[in-house]
Coordinates of C-alpha atoms and ligand atoms in Angstrom, one line a residue:
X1 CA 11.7 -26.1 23.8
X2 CA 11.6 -22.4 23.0
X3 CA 8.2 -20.5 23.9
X4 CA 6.3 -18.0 21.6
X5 CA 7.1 -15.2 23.7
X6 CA 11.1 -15.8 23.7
X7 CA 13.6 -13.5 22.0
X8 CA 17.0 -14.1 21.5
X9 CA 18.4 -12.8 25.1
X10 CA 16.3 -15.3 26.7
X11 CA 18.0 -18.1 24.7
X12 CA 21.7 -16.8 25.4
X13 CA 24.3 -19.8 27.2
X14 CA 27.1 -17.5 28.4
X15 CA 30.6 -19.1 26.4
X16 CA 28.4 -20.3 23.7
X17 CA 29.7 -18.6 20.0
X18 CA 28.7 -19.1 16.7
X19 CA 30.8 -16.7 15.0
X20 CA 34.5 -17.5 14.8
X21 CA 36.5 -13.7 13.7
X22 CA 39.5 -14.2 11.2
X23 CA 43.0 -14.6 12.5
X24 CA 44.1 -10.7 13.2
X25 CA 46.3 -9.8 10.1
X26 CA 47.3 -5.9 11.6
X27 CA 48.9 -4.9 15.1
X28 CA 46.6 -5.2 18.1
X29 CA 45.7 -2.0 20.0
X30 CA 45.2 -1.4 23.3
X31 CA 41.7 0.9 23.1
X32 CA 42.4 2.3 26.6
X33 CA 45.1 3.7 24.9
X34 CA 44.1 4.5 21.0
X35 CA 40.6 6.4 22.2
X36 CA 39.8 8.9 24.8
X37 CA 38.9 7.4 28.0
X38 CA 35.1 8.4 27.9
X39 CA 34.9 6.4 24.8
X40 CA 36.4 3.5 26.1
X41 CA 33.9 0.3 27.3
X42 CA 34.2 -0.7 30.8
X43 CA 32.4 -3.7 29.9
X44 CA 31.5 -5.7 27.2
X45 CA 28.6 -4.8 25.3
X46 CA 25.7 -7.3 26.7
X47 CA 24.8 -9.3 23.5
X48 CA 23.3 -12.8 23.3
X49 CA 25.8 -15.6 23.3
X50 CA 24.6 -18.3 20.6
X51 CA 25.4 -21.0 18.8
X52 CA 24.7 -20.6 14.4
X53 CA 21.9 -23.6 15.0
X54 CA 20.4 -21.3 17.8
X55 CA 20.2 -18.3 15.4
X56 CA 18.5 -20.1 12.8
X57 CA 16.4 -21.4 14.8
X58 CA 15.0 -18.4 16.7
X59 CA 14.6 -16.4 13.3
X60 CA 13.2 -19.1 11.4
X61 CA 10.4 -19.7 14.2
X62 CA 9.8 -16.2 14.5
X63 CA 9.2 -16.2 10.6
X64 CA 6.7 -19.0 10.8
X65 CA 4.7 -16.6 13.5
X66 CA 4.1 -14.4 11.0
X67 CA 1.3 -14.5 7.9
X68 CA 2.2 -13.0 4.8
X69 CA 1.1 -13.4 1.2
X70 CA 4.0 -16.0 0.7
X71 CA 2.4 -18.3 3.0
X72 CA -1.5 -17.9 1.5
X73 CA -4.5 -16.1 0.7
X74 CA -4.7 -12.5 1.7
X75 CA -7.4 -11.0 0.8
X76 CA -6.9 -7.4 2.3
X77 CA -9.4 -5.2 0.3
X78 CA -7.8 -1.6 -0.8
X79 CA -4.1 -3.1 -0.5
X80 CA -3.7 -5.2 -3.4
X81 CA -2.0 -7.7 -1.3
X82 CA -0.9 -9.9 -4.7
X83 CA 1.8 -12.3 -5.3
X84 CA 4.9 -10.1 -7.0
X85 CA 7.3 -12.7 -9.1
X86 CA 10.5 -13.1 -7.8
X87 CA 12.5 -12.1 -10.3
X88 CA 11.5 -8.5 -10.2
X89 CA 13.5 -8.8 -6.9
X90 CA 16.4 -10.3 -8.5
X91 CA 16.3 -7.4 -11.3
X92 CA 16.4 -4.8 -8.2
X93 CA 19.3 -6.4 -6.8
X94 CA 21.4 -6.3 -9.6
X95 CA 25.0 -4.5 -9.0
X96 CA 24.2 -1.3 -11.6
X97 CA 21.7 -0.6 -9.4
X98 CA 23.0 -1.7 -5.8
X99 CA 25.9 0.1 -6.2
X100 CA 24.9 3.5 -7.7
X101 CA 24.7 6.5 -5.4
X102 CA 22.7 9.2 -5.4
X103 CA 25.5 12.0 -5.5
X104 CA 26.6 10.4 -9.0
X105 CA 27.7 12.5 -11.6
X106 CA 24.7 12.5 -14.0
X107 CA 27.2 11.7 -16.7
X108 CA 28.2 8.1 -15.4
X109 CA 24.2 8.0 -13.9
X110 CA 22.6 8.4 -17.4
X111 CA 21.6 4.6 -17.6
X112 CA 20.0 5.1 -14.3
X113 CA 18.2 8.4 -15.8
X114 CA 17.4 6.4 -19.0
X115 CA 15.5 3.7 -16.7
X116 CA 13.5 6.9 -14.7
X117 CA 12.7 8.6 -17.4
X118 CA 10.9 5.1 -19.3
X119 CA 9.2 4.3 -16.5
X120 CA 7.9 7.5 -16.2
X121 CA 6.9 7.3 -19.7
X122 CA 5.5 3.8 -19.4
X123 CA 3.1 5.5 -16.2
X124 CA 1.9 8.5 -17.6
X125 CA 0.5 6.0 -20.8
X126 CA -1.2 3.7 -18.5
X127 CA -2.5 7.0 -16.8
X128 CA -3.2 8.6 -20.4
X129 CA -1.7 11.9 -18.7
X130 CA 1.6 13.6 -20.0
X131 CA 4.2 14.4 -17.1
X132 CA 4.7 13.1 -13.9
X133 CA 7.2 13.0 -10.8
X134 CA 8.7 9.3 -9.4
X135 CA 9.5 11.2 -5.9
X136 CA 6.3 10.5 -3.8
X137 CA 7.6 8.0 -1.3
X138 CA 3.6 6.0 -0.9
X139 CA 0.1 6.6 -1.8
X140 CA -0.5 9.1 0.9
X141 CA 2.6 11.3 0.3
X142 CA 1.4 11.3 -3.2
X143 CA -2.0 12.6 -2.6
X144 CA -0.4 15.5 -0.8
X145 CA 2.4 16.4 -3.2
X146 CA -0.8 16.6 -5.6
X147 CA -3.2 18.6 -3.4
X148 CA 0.1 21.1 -3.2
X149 CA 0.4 21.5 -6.9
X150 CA -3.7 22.5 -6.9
X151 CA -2.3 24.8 -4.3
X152 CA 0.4 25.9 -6.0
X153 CA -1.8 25.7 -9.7
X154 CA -4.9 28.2 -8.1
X155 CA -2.5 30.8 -6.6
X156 CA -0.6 31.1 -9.6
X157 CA -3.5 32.0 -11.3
X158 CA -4.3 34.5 -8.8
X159 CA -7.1 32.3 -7.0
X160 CA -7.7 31.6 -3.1
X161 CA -9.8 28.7 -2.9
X162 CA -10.5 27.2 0.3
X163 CA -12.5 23.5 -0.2
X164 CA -11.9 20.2 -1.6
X165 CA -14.8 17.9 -2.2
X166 CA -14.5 14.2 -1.2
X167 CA -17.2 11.5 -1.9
X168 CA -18.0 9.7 1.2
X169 CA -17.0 6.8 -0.5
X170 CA -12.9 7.8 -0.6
X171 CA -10.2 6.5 0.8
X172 CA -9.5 7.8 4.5
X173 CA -6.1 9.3 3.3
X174 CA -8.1 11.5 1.0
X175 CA -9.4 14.1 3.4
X176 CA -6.7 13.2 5.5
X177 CA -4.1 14.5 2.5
X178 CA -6.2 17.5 1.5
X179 CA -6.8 18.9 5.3
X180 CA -2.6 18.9 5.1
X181 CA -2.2 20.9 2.4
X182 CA -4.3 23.7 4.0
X183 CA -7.6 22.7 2.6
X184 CA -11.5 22.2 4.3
X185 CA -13.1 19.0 3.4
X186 CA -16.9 18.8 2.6
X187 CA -17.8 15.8 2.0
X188 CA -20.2 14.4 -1.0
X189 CA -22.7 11.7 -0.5
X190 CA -23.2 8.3 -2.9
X191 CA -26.5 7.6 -4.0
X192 CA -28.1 4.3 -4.1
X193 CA -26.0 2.6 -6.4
X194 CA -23.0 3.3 -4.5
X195 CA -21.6 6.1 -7.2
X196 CA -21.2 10.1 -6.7
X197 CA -24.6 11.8 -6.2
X198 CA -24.4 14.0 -9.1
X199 CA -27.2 16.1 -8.2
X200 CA -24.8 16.3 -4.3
X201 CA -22.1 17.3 -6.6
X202 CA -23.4 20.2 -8.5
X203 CA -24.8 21.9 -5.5
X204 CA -21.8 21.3 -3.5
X205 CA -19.3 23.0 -6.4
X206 CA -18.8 26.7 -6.3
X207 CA -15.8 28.8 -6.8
X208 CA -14.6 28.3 -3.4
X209 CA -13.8 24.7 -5.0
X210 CA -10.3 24.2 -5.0
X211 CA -10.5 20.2 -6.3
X212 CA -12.5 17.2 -5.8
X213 CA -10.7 13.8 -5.0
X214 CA -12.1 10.8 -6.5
X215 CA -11.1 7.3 -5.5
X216 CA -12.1 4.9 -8.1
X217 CA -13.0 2.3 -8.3
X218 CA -14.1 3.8 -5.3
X219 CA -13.7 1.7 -1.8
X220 CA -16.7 0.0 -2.1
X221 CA -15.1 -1.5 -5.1
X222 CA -17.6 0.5 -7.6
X223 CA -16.7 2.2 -10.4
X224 CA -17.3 5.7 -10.8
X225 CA -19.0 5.6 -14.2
X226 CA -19.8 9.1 -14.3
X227 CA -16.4 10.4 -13.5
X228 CA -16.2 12.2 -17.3
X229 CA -19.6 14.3 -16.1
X230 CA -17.7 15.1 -12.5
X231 CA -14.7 16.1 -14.7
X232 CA -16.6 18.4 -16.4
X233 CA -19.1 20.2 -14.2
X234 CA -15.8 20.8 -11.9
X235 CA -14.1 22.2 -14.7
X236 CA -16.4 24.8 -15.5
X237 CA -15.5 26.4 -12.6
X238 CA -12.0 25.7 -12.9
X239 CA -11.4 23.3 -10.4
X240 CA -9.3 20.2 -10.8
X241 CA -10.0 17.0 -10.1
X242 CA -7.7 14.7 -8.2
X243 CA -7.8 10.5 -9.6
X244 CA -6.8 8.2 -6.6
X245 CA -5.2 5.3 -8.6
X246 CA -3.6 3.4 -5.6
X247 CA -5.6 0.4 -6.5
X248 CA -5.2 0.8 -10.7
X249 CA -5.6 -3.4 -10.7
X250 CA -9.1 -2.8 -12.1
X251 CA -8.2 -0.2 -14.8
X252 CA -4.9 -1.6 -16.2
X253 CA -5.2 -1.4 -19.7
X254 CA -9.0 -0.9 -20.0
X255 CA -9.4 2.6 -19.4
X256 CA -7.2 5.7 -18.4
X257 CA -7.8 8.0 -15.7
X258 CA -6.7 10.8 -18.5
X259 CA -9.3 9.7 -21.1
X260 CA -11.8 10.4 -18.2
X261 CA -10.9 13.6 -17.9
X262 CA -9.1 13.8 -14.3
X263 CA -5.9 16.6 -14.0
X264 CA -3.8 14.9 -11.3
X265 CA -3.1 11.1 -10.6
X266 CA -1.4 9.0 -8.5
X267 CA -0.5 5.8 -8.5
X268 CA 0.9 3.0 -5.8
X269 CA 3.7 0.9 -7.0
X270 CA 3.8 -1.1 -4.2
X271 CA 0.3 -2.5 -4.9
X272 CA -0.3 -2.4 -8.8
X273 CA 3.4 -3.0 -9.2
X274 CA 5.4 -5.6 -8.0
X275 CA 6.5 -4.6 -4.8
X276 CA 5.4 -6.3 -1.5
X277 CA 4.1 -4.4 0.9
X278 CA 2.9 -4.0 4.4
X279 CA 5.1 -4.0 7.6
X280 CA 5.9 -0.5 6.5
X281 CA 8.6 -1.2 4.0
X282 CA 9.4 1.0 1.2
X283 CA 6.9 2.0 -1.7
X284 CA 6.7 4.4 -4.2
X285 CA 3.3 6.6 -5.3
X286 CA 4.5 8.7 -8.5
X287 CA 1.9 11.3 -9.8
X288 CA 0.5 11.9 -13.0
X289 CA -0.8 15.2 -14.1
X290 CA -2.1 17.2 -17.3
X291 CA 0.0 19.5 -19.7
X292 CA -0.9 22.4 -17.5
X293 CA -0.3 21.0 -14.2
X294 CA 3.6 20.3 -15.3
X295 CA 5.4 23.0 -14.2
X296 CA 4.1 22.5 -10.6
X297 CA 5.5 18.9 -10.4
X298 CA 9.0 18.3 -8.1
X299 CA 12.1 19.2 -9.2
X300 CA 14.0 17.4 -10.6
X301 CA 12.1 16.3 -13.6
X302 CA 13.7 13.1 -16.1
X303 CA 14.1 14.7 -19.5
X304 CA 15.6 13.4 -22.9
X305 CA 17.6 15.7 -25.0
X306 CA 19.2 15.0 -27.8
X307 CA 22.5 13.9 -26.1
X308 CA 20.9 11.6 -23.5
X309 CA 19.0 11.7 -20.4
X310 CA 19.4 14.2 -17.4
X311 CA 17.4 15.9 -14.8
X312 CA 16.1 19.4 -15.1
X313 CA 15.9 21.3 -12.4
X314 CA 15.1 24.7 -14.0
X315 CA 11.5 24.5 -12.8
X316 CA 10.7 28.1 -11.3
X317 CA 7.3 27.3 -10.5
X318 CA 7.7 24.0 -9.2
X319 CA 6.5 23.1 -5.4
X320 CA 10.1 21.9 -4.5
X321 CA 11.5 18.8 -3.7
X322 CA 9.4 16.3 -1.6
X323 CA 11.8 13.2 -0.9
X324 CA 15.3 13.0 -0.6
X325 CA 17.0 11.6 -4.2
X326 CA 14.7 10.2 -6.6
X327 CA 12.4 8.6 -4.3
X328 CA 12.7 4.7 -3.8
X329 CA 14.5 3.6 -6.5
X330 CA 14.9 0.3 -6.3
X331 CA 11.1 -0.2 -6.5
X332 CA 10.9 1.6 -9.0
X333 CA 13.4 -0.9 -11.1
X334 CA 11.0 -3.6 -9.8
X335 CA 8.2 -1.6 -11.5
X336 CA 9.7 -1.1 -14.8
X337 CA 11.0 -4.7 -14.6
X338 CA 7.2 -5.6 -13.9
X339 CA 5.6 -3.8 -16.9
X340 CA 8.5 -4.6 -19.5
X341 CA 8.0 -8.4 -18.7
X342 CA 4.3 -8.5 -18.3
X343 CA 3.7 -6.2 -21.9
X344 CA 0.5 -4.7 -22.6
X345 CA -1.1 -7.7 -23.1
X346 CA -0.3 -9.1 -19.8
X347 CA -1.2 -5.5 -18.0
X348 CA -4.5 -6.0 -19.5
X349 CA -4.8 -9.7 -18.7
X350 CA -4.1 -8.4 -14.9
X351 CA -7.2 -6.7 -15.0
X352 CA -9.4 -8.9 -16.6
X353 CA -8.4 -11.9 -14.2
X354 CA -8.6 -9.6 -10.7
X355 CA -11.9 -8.3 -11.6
X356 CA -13.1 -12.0 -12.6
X357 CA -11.9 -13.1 -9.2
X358 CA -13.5 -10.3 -7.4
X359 CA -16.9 -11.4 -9.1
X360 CA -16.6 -14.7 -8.6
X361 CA -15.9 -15.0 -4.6
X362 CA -18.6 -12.2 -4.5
X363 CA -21.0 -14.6 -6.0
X364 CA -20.2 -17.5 -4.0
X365 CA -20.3 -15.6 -0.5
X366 CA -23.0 -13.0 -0.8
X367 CA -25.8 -15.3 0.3
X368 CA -24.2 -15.4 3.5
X369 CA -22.3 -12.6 3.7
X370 CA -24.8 -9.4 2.0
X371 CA -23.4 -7.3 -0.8
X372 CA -25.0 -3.5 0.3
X373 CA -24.4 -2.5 -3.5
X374 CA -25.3 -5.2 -5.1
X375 CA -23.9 -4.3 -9.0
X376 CA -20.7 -6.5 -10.2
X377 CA -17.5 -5.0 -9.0
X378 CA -14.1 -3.9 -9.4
X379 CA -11.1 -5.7 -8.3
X380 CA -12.8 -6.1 -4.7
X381 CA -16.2 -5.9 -3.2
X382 CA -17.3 -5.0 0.3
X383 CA -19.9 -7.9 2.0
X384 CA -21.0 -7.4 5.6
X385 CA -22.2 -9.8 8.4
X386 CA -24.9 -7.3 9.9
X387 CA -27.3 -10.3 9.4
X388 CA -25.5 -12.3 10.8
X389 CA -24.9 -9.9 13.7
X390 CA -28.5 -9.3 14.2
X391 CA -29.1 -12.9 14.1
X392 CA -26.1 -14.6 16.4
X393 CA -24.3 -11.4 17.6
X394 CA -20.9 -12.5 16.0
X395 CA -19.9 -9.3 14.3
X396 CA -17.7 -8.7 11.3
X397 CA -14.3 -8.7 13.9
X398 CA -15.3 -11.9 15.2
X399 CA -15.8 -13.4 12.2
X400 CA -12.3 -12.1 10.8
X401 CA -10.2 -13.5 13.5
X402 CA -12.3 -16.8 13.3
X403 CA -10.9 -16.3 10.1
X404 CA -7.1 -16.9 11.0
X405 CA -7.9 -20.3 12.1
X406 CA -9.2 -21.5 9.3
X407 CA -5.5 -20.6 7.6
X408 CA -6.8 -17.0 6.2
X409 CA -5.4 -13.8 6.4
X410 CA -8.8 -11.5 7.4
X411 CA -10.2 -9.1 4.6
X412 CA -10.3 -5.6 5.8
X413 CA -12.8 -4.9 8.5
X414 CA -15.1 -2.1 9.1
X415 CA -14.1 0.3 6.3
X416 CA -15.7 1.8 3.8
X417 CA -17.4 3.4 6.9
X418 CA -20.9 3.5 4.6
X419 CA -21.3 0.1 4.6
X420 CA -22.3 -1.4 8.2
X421 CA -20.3 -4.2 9.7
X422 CA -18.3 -4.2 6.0
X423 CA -15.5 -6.9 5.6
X424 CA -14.2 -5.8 2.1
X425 CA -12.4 -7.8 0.5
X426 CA -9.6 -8.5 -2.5
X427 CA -8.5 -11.5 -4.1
X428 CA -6.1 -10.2 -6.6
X429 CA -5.6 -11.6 -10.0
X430 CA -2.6 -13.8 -8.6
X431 CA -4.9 -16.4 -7.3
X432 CA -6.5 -19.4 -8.5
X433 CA -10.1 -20.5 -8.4
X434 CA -9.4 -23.1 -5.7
X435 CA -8.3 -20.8 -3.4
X436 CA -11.1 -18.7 -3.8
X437 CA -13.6 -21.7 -3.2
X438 CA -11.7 -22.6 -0.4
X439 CA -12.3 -19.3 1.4
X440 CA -15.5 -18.9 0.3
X441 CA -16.0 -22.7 2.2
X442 CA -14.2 -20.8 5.5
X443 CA -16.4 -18.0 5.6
X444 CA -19.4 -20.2 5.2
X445 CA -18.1 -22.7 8.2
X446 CA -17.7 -19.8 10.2
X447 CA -21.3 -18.2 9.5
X448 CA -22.4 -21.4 10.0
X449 CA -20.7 -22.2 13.6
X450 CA -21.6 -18.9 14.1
X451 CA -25.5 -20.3 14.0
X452 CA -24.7 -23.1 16.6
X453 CA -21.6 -21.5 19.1
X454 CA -21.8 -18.2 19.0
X455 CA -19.4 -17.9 21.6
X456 CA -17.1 -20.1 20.1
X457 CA -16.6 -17.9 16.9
X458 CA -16.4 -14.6 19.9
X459 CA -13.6 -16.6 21.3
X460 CA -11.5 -17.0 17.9
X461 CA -8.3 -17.5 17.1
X462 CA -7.4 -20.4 18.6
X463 CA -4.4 -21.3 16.7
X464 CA -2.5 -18.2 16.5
X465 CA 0.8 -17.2 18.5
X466 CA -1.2 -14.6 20.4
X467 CA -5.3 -15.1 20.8
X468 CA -7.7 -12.1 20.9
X469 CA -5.9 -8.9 21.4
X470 CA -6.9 -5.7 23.1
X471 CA -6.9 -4.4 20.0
X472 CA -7.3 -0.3 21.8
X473 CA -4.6 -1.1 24.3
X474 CA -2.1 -3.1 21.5
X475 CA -2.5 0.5 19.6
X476 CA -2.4 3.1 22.3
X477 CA 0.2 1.6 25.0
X478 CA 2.3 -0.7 22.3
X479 CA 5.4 -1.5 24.8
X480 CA 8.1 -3.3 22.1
X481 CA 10.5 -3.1 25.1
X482 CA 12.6 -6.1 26.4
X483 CA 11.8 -6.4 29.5
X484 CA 14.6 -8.8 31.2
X485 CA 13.2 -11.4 33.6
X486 CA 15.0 -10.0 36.8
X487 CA 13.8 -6.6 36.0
Ligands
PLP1 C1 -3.5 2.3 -0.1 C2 -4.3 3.4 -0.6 C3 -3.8 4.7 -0.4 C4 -2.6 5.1 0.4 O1 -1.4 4.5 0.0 P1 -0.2 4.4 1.0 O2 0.9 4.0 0.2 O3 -0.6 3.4 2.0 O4 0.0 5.8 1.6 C5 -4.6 5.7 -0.9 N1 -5.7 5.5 -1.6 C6 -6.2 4.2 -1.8 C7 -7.5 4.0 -2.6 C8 -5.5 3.1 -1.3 O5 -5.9 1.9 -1.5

């Protein structure tokens, strides 16, 4: 029987193969005498010694340890965490794309062009904002290559500009992004319905203003209805304002970030999209920006002449490259893949059904659970168990890992940071009303064991590979060493 903890060097039976190499078919070498002797092993290299059925086995188990959105609901709010079809994936894998490489000739590349260039095109209309760059490798990287070009945009015109406002509502990579591109933060506070204070927001502008980032719907899942009045009391003193579009599931189709006046978008493939994420794998957060914002964007730029598709990399005032090649491009096949096949009707149908799901599991949990902000949401909302606290002492972490047992990947806990004891969560358009009932019964379970056994919902998981972490220590002292037995 193999234990949680075992990896594949624990399972190793020296003699045992599962790999059989072809019959040699050149002349055999003697190393010791083909290589210099410092290159040559003394040993063999100390690999595990399997058979196939043990391989399988191991990875296979090790899979099942793991939760992912393939397995069930995972209702991380502010990551989008949706079911992306397969054959986007299949699309991405095809051989024109596989097998290109980026130091192509453009001439045999201009298919490849063609397909950056349309999706590029597609973006900036579902942005309602002319030009953009594919290069940004994630949200974040996006947000920065943005705050550069309102770097690069004020100098050109002569300006030093020191500040960049942030609603206290924002994502955390907002000020985080800004403070990197050389920039003080001042922060601007909601008022009671959640929104920008506008009354905060015209004594905070001034022509030290460089920008203002907006996230919106902003993380309590609100949206910023005023965001055409921020647009313009920030542009009268010729500041820009900065749309953070990672989670564009709630606009799709309804509204554009461009009709609302904002300079500089960006978006996150690898939520809106169609490509998984988490575990760090690759994603892709192109920005969109106004006619006068353009010739700050990366080289190289997509463009269409009259003889085909190339990239242009005359671009004197442009902040430079930021990523190697063209970015990620095989998400960015998924993504054109993803909005050819879905069409502008089903775009908009993505909206309407992940903002119908947000509303309903809000309605059936906030009796329980409290809604701070109580106005219908976005694609998410953000409920919190500070009754519950005061009442049982199980607090929002307790009630998210109780969560696990009960099959459930945990919303997101503690964040936005305005809302006490928040768990804000997600359901995406790409589940059905079942599932959402079904949650909605776990959370319920849980606040109600939380009533009887406090200490039993403290204790949770109980069913999970690993039970309650340090979650400090996990961060701050992560060893992902092998540590042999007779070490
Ligand atoms: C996810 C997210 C980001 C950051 O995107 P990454 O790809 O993780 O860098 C920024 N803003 C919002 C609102 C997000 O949800």
């Amino acid at each position: 029987m193999m234990r949680p903890e075992q990896i594949i060097y624990d399972l190793s039976v020296p003699g045992r193969w599962g790999y059989r190499l072809p019959k040699l078919d050149v002349p055999e070498v003697d190393p010791a005498k083909a290589l210099p002797k410092s290159m040559v092993r003394k040993d063999k290299p100390p690999l595990p010694e399997l058979s196939e059925v043990d391989v399988v086995r191991h990875f296979t188990r090790l899979s099942r340890m793991n939760y992912g959105v393939d397995v069930g609901f995972y209702p991380l709010g502010s990551c989008t965490m949706k079911y992306n079809p397969r054959i986007n994936e299949d699309l991405a894998t095809m051989s024109p794309f596989t097998d290109s490489h980026p130091l192509m000739e453009e001439a045999d590349a201009s298919g490849l062009i063609r397909l950056y260039y349309e999706l590029g095109a597609a973006l900036c209309r579902i942005v309602g904002l002319p030009a953009i760059t594919l290069q940004p490798a994630a949200g974040a990287h996006g947000e920065m290559v943005g705050m550069l070009m309102v770097r690069a945009y004020h100098l050109d015109k002569g300006s030093e500009r020191s500040v960049v406002l942030i609603p206290d509502s924002s994502h955390g990579t907002n000020p985080a992004s800004a403070a990197l591109a050389g920039y003080d933060i001042q922060e601007v506070a909601s008022n009671g319905r959640g929104r920008i204070d506008i009354e905060a927001l015209k004594e905070a502008i001034s022509p030290q203003v460089a920008a203002m980032m907006v996230t919106n719907p902003n993380t309590l899942g609100l949206f910023e209805e005023e965001m055409a009045l921020v647009a313009e009391l920030l542009h009268e003193v010729d500041a820009l304002v900065y749309y953070d579009g990672a989670n564009a599931n709630a606009i799709l189709g309804r509204t554009t970030p461009g009709a609302m006046g904002c300079d500089i978008v960006h978006l996150n493939l690898h939520k809106t999209f169609s490509t998984p994420h988490g575990g760090g794998g690759p994603g892709s957060g192109p920005v969109v920006v106004t006619e006068k914002l353009a010739p700050y964007l990366p080289i190289p730029v997509a463009v269409k002449y009259k003889n085909g598709y190339h990239f242009d990399y005359d671009r004197p005032k442009s902040i430079g490259r930021v990523q190697a090649w063209q970015g990620n491009f095989l998400v960015l096949v998924k993504a054109f893949a993803y909005i050819l096949i879905m069409g502008e009707e089903g775009l908009h149908q993505v909206s309407e059904d992940a903002v119908l799901n947000a509303n309903y599991l809000m309605s059936l949990i906030k009796d329980t659970f409290n809604v701070k902000y109580d106005y219908p949401c976005m694609h998410e909302f953000v409920a919190s168990s500070k009754v519950l606290a005061s009442e049982t002492g199980v607090r929002t972490l307790d009630v998210a890992k109780r969560l696990m047992d009960y099959g459930f990947h945990p919303p997101t806990v503690y964040f936005p940071l305005i809302v006490e004891e928040a768990l804000m969560i997600e359901p995406t358009e790409t589940e059905d009303k079942a599932t959402l009932e079904a949650f909605a019964e776990a959370m319920k379970d849980i606040y109600r064991e939380a009533q009887q056994d406090a200490e039993k919902v403290k204790g949770a998981p109980y069913t999970t590979p690993v039970g309650r972490l340090d979650e400090v220590k996990a961060a701050k002292e992560l060893d992902l060493c092998y540590h042999p037995p007779d070490e």
